[in-house]
């Protein structure tokens, strides 16, 4: 695990949620309907932060994982997850083994642009998806989305 990165994100955890609006139920429903999440789908949320998206999808599937490099954010996620519906991983996306043909849905919201090597992560995600699986990257519109969009199209072409 790349512990030196922890110090970058941990102090921001509380402030991040002070200034970031909660995910709307409309967005959560849109993701569920768009990706047709089923009870046995295997889903991982990359850069899950305090776990809101992963927890929201736990009502649709029993196999949810959340991964974040911030120990503070993973602790926040575990506190919210009183029923222990999600498997939480405190590690970097670069260090986790996603396996091959493991996931029906790999999702990342407002975090993919923070990964040091997004092109490599996209390639690893492509291998980790089951046949018919989906990589869903969500964000508000930022400048960095244009080169990432090209890489996504090329990888999944």
PDB file of C-alpha atoms in Angstrom:
ATOM      1  CA  UNK A   1       0.000   0.000   0.000  1.00  0.00           C
ATOM      2  CA  UNK A   2       1.250   3.483  -0.787  1.00  0.00           C
ATOM      3  CA  UNK A   3       1.097   4.959   2.708  1.00  0.00           C
ATOM      4  CA  UNK A   4       2.594   8.280   1.676  1.00  0.00           C
ATOM      5  CA  UNK A   5      -0.647   9.081  -0.152  1.00  0.00           C
ATOM      6  CA  UNK A   6      -2.744   8.629   2.986  1.00  0.00           C
ATOM      7  CA  UNK A   7      -1.583  11.948   4.349  1.00  0.00           C
ATOM      8  CA  UNK A   8      -2.860  13.710   1.220  1.00  0.00           C
ATOM      9  CA  UNK A   9      -6.447  12.508   1.546  1.00  0.00           C
ATOM     10  CA  UNK A  10      -7.068  11.905   5.249  1.00  0.00           C
ATOM     11  CA  UNK A  11      -7.012  15.575   6.310  1.00  0.00           C
ATOM     12  CA  UNK A  12      -9.442  16.404   3.501  1.00  0.00           C
ATOM     13  CA  UNK A  13     -12.084  13.838   4.444  1.00  0.00           C
ATOM     14  CA  UNK A  14     -14.209  15.981   6.770  1.00  0.00           C
ATOM     15  CA  UNK A  15     -13.857  19.118   4.639  1.00  0.00           C
ATOM     16  CA  UNK A  16     -14.698  17.224   1.458  1.00  0.00           C
ATOM     17  CA  UNK A  17     -18.089  16.215   2.812  1.00  0.00           C
ATOM     18  CA  UNK A  18     -18.747  19.679   4.160  1.00  0.00           C
ATOM     19  CA  UNK A  19     -18.591  21.171   0.664  1.00  0.00           C
ATOM     20  CA  UNK A  20     -19.757  18.269  -1.509  1.00  0.00           C
ATOM     21  CA  UNK A  21     -23.474  17.672  -1.907  1.00  0.00           C
ATOM     22  CA  UNK A  22     -24.832  14.219  -1.099  1.00  0.00           C
ATOM     23  CA  UNK A  23     -25.576  11.854  -3.944  1.00  0.00           C
ATOM     24  CA  UNK A  24     -29.180  12.276  -4.911  1.00  0.00           C
ATOM     25  CA  UNK A  25     -31.575   9.354  -4.904  1.00  0.00           C
ATOM     26  CA  UNK A  26     -32.223  10.235  -8.551  1.00  0.00           C
ATOM     27  CA  UNK A  27     -28.548   9.587  -9.404  1.00  0.00           C
ATOM     28  CA  UNK A  28     -28.497   6.318  -7.467  1.00  0.00           C
ATOM     29  CA  UNK A  29     -31.660   5.134  -9.228  1.00  0.00           C
ATOM     30  CA  UNK A  30     -30.214   6.179 -12.589  1.00  0.00           C
ATOM     31  CA  UNK A  31     -27.083   4.091 -11.966  1.00  0.00           C
ATOM     32  CA  UNK A  32     -29.144   1.091 -10.825  1.00  0.00           C
ATOM     33  CA  UNK A  33     -31.459   1.253 -13.820  1.00  0.00           C
ATOM     34  CA  UNK A  34     -28.749   2.035 -16.377  1.00  0.00           C
ATOM     35  CA  UNK A  35     -26.551  -0.853 -15.296  1.00  0.00           C
ATOM     36  CA  UNK A  36     -29.459  -3.157 -14.378  1.00  0.00           C
ATOM     37  CA  UNK A  37     -27.912  -4.120 -11.043  1.00  0.00           C
ATOM     38  CA  UNK A  38     -29.062  -7.565  -9.915  1.00  0.00           C
ATOM     39  CA  UNK A  39     -28.895  -9.222  -6.457  1.00  0.00           C
ATOM     40  CA  UNK A  40     -25.935 -11.466  -7.381  1.00  0.00           C
ATOM     41  CA  UNK A  41     -23.913  -8.848  -9.265  1.00  0.00           C
ATOM     42  CA  UNK A  42     -20.359  -8.342  -8.042  1.00  0.00           C
ATOM     43  CA  UNK A  43     -19.696  -4.591  -7.778  1.00  0.00           C
ATOM     44  CA  UNK A  44     -16.665  -2.583  -6.691  1.00  0.00           C
ATOM     45  CA  UNK A  45     -16.540   1.165  -6.069  1.00  0.00           C
ATOM     46  CA  UNK A  46     -13.038   2.501  -6.791  1.00  0.00           C
ATOM     47  CA  UNK A  47     -12.191   5.553  -4.710  1.00  0.00           C
ATOM     48  CA  UNK A  48     -15.325   5.050  -2.638  1.00  0.00           C
ATOM     49  CA  UNK A  49     -14.580   7.802  -0.136  1.00  0.00           C
ATOM     50  CA  UNK A  50     -16.933   7.513   2.814  1.00  0.00           C
ATOM     51  CA  UNK A  51     -18.958   4.873   0.994  1.00  0.00           C
ATOM     52  CA  UNK A  52     -22.212   6.589   0.049  1.00  0.00           C
ATOM     53  CA  UNK A  53     -22.422   5.130  -3.468  1.00  0.00           C
ATOM     54  CA  UNK A  54     -21.360   1.627  -2.414  1.00  0.00           C
ATOM     55  CA  UNK A  55     -23.876   1.637   0.436  1.00  0.00           C
ATOM     56  CA  UNK A  56     -26.639   2.906  -1.836  1.00  0.00           C
ATOM     57  CA  UNK A  57     -26.083  -0.050  -4.168  1.00  0.00           C
ATOM     58  CA  UNK A  58     -26.090  -2.569  -1.329  1.00  0.00           C
ATOM     59  CA  UNK A  59     -29.888  -2.493  -1.508  1.00  0.00           C
ATOM     60  CA  UNK A  60     -29.649  -3.869  -5.076  1.00  0.00           C
ATOM     61  CA  UNK A  61     -26.773  -6.368  -4.771  1.00  0.00           C
ATOM     62  CA  UNK A  62     -25.289  -8.468  -1.974  1.00  0.00           C
ATOM     63  CA  UNK A  63     -21.735  -8.372  -3.305  1.00  0.00           C
ATOM     64  CA  UNK A  64     -20.414  -4.823  -2.953  1.00  0.00           C
ATOM     65  CA  UNK A  65     -16.856  -3.709  -2.262  1.00  0.00           C
ATOM     66  CA  UNK A  66     -15.497  -0.231  -1.633  1.00  0.00           C
ATOM     67  CA  UNK A  67     -11.847   0.744  -1.924  1.00  0.00           C
ATOM     68  CA  UNK A  68     -10.173   3.974  -0.906  1.00  0.00           C
ATOM     69  CA  UNK A  69      -6.652   5.033  -0.042  1.00  0.00           C
ATOM     70  CA  UNK A  70      -7.871   7.285   2.762  1.00  0.00           C
ATOM     71  CA  UNK A  71      -7.975   5.476   6.089  1.00  0.00           C
ATOM     72  CA  UNK A  72     -10.218   8.229   7.445  1.00  0.00           C
ATOM     73  CA  UNK A  73     -12.745   7.852   4.631  1.00  0.00           C
ATOM     74  CA  UNK A  74     -12.826   4.053   4.959  1.00  0.00           C
ATOM     75  CA  UNK A  75     -13.407   4.465   8.707  1.00  0.00           C
ATOM     76  CA  UNK A  76     -16.291   6.834   7.923  1.00  0.00           C
ATOM     77  CA  UNK A  77     -17.706   4.251   5.491  1.00  0.00           C
ATOM     78  CA  UNK A  78     -17.485   1.455   8.065  1.00  0.00           C
ATOM     79  CA  UNK A  79     -19.285   3.626  10.626  1.00  0.00           C
ATOM     80  CA  UNK A  80     -22.150   4.218   8.161  1.00  0.00           C
ATOM     81  CA  UNK A  81     -22.321   0.511   7.323  1.00  0.00           C
ATOM     82  CA  UNK A  82     -23.891  -0.722  10.573  1.00  0.00           C
ATOM     83  CA  UNK A  83     -25.269  -3.846   8.853  1.00  0.00           C
ATOM     84  CA  UNK A  84     -21.874  -4.671   7.290  1.00  0.00           C
ATOM     85  CA  UNK A  85     -23.317  -4.878   3.783  1.00  0.00           C
ATOM     86  CA  UNK A  86     -20.110  -3.795   2.032  1.00  0.00           C
ATOM     87  CA  UNK A  87     -16.567  -5.179   2.122  1.00  0.00           C
ATOM     88  CA  UNK A  88     -14.276  -2.175   2.654  1.00  0.00           C
ATOM     89  CA  UNK A  89     -10.631  -2.063   1.541  1.00  0.00           C
ATOM     90  CA  UNK A  90      -8.154   0.534   2.762  1.00  0.00           C
ATOM     91  CA  UNK A  91      -5.602   0.486  -0.037  1.00  0.00           C
ATOM     92  CA  UNK A  92      -4.778   2.265  -3.263  1.00  0.00           C
ATOM     93  CA  UNK A  93      -6.472   1.338  -6.520  1.00  0.00           C
ATOM     94  CA  UNK A  94      -3.017   0.674  -7.978  1.00  0.00           C
ATOM     95  CA  UNK A  95      -2.316  -1.960  -5.304  1.00  0.00           C
ATOM     96  CA  UNK A  96      -5.554  -3.957  -5.291  1.00  0.00           C
ATOM     97  CA  UNK A  97      -5.825  -7.121  -7.353  1.00  0.00           C
ATOM     98  CA  UNK A  98      -9.016  -6.776  -9.390  1.00  0.00           C
ATOM     99  CA  UNK A  99      -8.609 -10.248 -10.863  1.00  0.00           C
ATOM    100  CA  UNK A 100     -10.003 -11.313 -14.215  1.00  0.00           C
ATOM    101  CA  UNK A 101     -13.677 -11.535 -15.127  1.00  0.00           C
ATOM    102  CA  UNK A 102     -14.627 -10.765 -11.524  1.00  0.00           C
ATOM    103  CA  UNK A 103     -17.069  -7.839 -11.631  1.00  0.00           C
ATOM    104  CA  UNK A 104     -20.394  -7.061 -13.260  1.00  0.00           C
ATOM    105  CA  UNK A 105     -19.930  -3.381 -12.443  1.00  0.00           C
ATOM    106  CA  UNK A 106     -16.851  -1.357 -11.605  1.00  0.00           C
ATOM    107  CA  UNK A 107     -17.890   2.134 -10.644  1.00  0.00           C
ATOM    108  CA  UNK A 108     -15.987   5.245  -9.697  1.00  0.00           C
ATOM    109  CA  UNK A 109     -17.602   8.562  -8.930  1.00  0.00           C
ATOM    110  CA  UNK A 110     -15.619  11.778  -8.462  1.00  0.00           C
ATOM    111  CA  UNK A 111     -12.352   9.933  -7.916  1.00  0.00           C
ATOM    112  CA  UNK A 112     -11.016   8.422 -11.138  1.00  0.00           C
ATOM    113  CA  UNK A 113      -9.152  11.602 -12.063  1.00  0.00           C
ATOM    114  CA  UNK A 114      -7.167  11.284  -8.814  1.00  0.00           C
ATOM    115  CA  UNK A 115      -5.643   7.931  -9.716  1.00  0.00           C
ATOM    116  CA  UNK A 116      -1.976   8.367 -10.706  1.00  0.00           C
ATOM    117  CA  UNK A 117      -2.215   6.210 -13.831  1.00  0.00           C
ATOM    118  CA  UNK A 118      -5.840   6.161 -15.033  1.00  0.00           C
ATOM    119  CA  UNK A 119      -4.979   4.536 -18.369  1.00  0.00           C
ATOM    120  CA  UNK A 120      -3.469   1.522 -16.601  1.00  0.00           C
ATOM    121  CA  UNK A 121      -6.450   1.307 -14.234  1.00  0.00           C
ATOM    122  CA  UNK A 122      -8.838   1.330 -17.217  1.00  0.00           C
ATOM    123  CA  UNK A 123      -6.948  -1.593 -18.760  1.00  0.00           C
ATOM    124  CA  UNK A 124      -7.036  -3.517 -15.464  1.00  0.00           C
ATOM    125  CA  UNK A 125     -10.766  -2.801 -15.155  1.00  0.00           C
ATOM    126  CA  UNK A 126     -11.375  -4.114 -18.670  1.00  0.00           C
ATOM    127  CA  UNK A 127      -9.757  -7.430 -17.669  1.00  0.00           C
ATOM    128  CA  UNK A 128     -11.638  -7.527 -14.359  1.00  0.00           C
ATOM    129  CA  UNK A 129     -15.079  -7.173 -15.936  1.00  0.00           C
ATOM    130  CA  UNK A 130     -17.201 -10.233 -16.595  1.00  0.00           C
ATOM    131  CA  UNK A 131     -18.661 -10.648 -20.062  1.00  0.00           C
ATOM    132  CA  UNK A 132     -21.283  -7.905 -20.400  1.00  0.00           C
ATOM    133  CA  UNK A 133     -19.841  -6.062 -17.389  1.00  0.00           C
ATOM    134  CA  UNK A 134     -19.593  -2.283 -17.250  1.00  0.00           C
ATOM    135  CA  UNK A 135     -17.050   0.282 -16.105  1.00  0.00           C
ATOM    136  CA  UNK A 136     -18.993   3.327 -14.935  1.00  0.00           C
ATOM    137  CA  UNK A 137     -16.994   6.495 -14.319  1.00  0.00           C
ATOM    138  CA  UNK A 138     -19.042   9.417 -13.091  1.00  0.00           C
ATOM    139  CA  UNK A 139     -18.081  12.993 -12.424  1.00  0.00           C
ATOM    140  CA  UNK A 140     -19.155  16.528 -12.751  1.00  0.00           C
ATOM    141  CA  UNK A 141     -17.716  18.114 -15.882  1.00  0.00           C
ATOM    142  CA  UNK A 142     -14.012  18.905 -15.508  1.00  0.00           C
ATOM    143  CA  UNK A 143     -11.266  19.635 -18.027  1.00  0.00           C
ATOM    144  CA  UNK A 144      -9.532  16.310 -17.489  1.00  0.00           C
ATOM    145  CA  UNK A 145     -12.438  14.295 -18.930  1.00  0.00           C
ATOM    146  CA  UNK A 146     -11.486  14.784 -22.598  1.00  0.00           C
ATOM    147  CA  UNK A 147      -8.252  12.690 -22.674  1.00  0.00           C
ATOM    148  CA  UNK A 148      -9.777  10.104 -20.330  1.00  0.00           C
ATOM    149  CA  UNK A 149     -12.798   9.752 -22.622  1.00  0.00           C
ATOM    150  CA  UNK A 150     -10.467   8.941 -25.532  1.00  0.00           C
ATOM    151  CA  UNK A 151      -8.649   6.267 -23.491  1.00  0.00           C
ATOM    152  CA  UNK A 152     -11.948   4.690 -22.418  1.00  0.00           C
ATOM    153  CA  UNK A 153     -13.221   4.527 -26.008  1.00  0.00           C
ATOM    154  CA  UNK A 154      -9.956   3.030 -27.272  1.00  0.00           C
ATOM    155  CA  UNK A 155      -9.793   0.422 -24.497  1.00  0.00           C
ATOM    156  CA  UNK A 156     -13.356  -0.788 -24.944  1.00  0.00           C
ATOM    157  CA  UNK A 157     -13.479  -0.503 -28.757  1.00  0.00           C
TER     158      UNK A 157
END
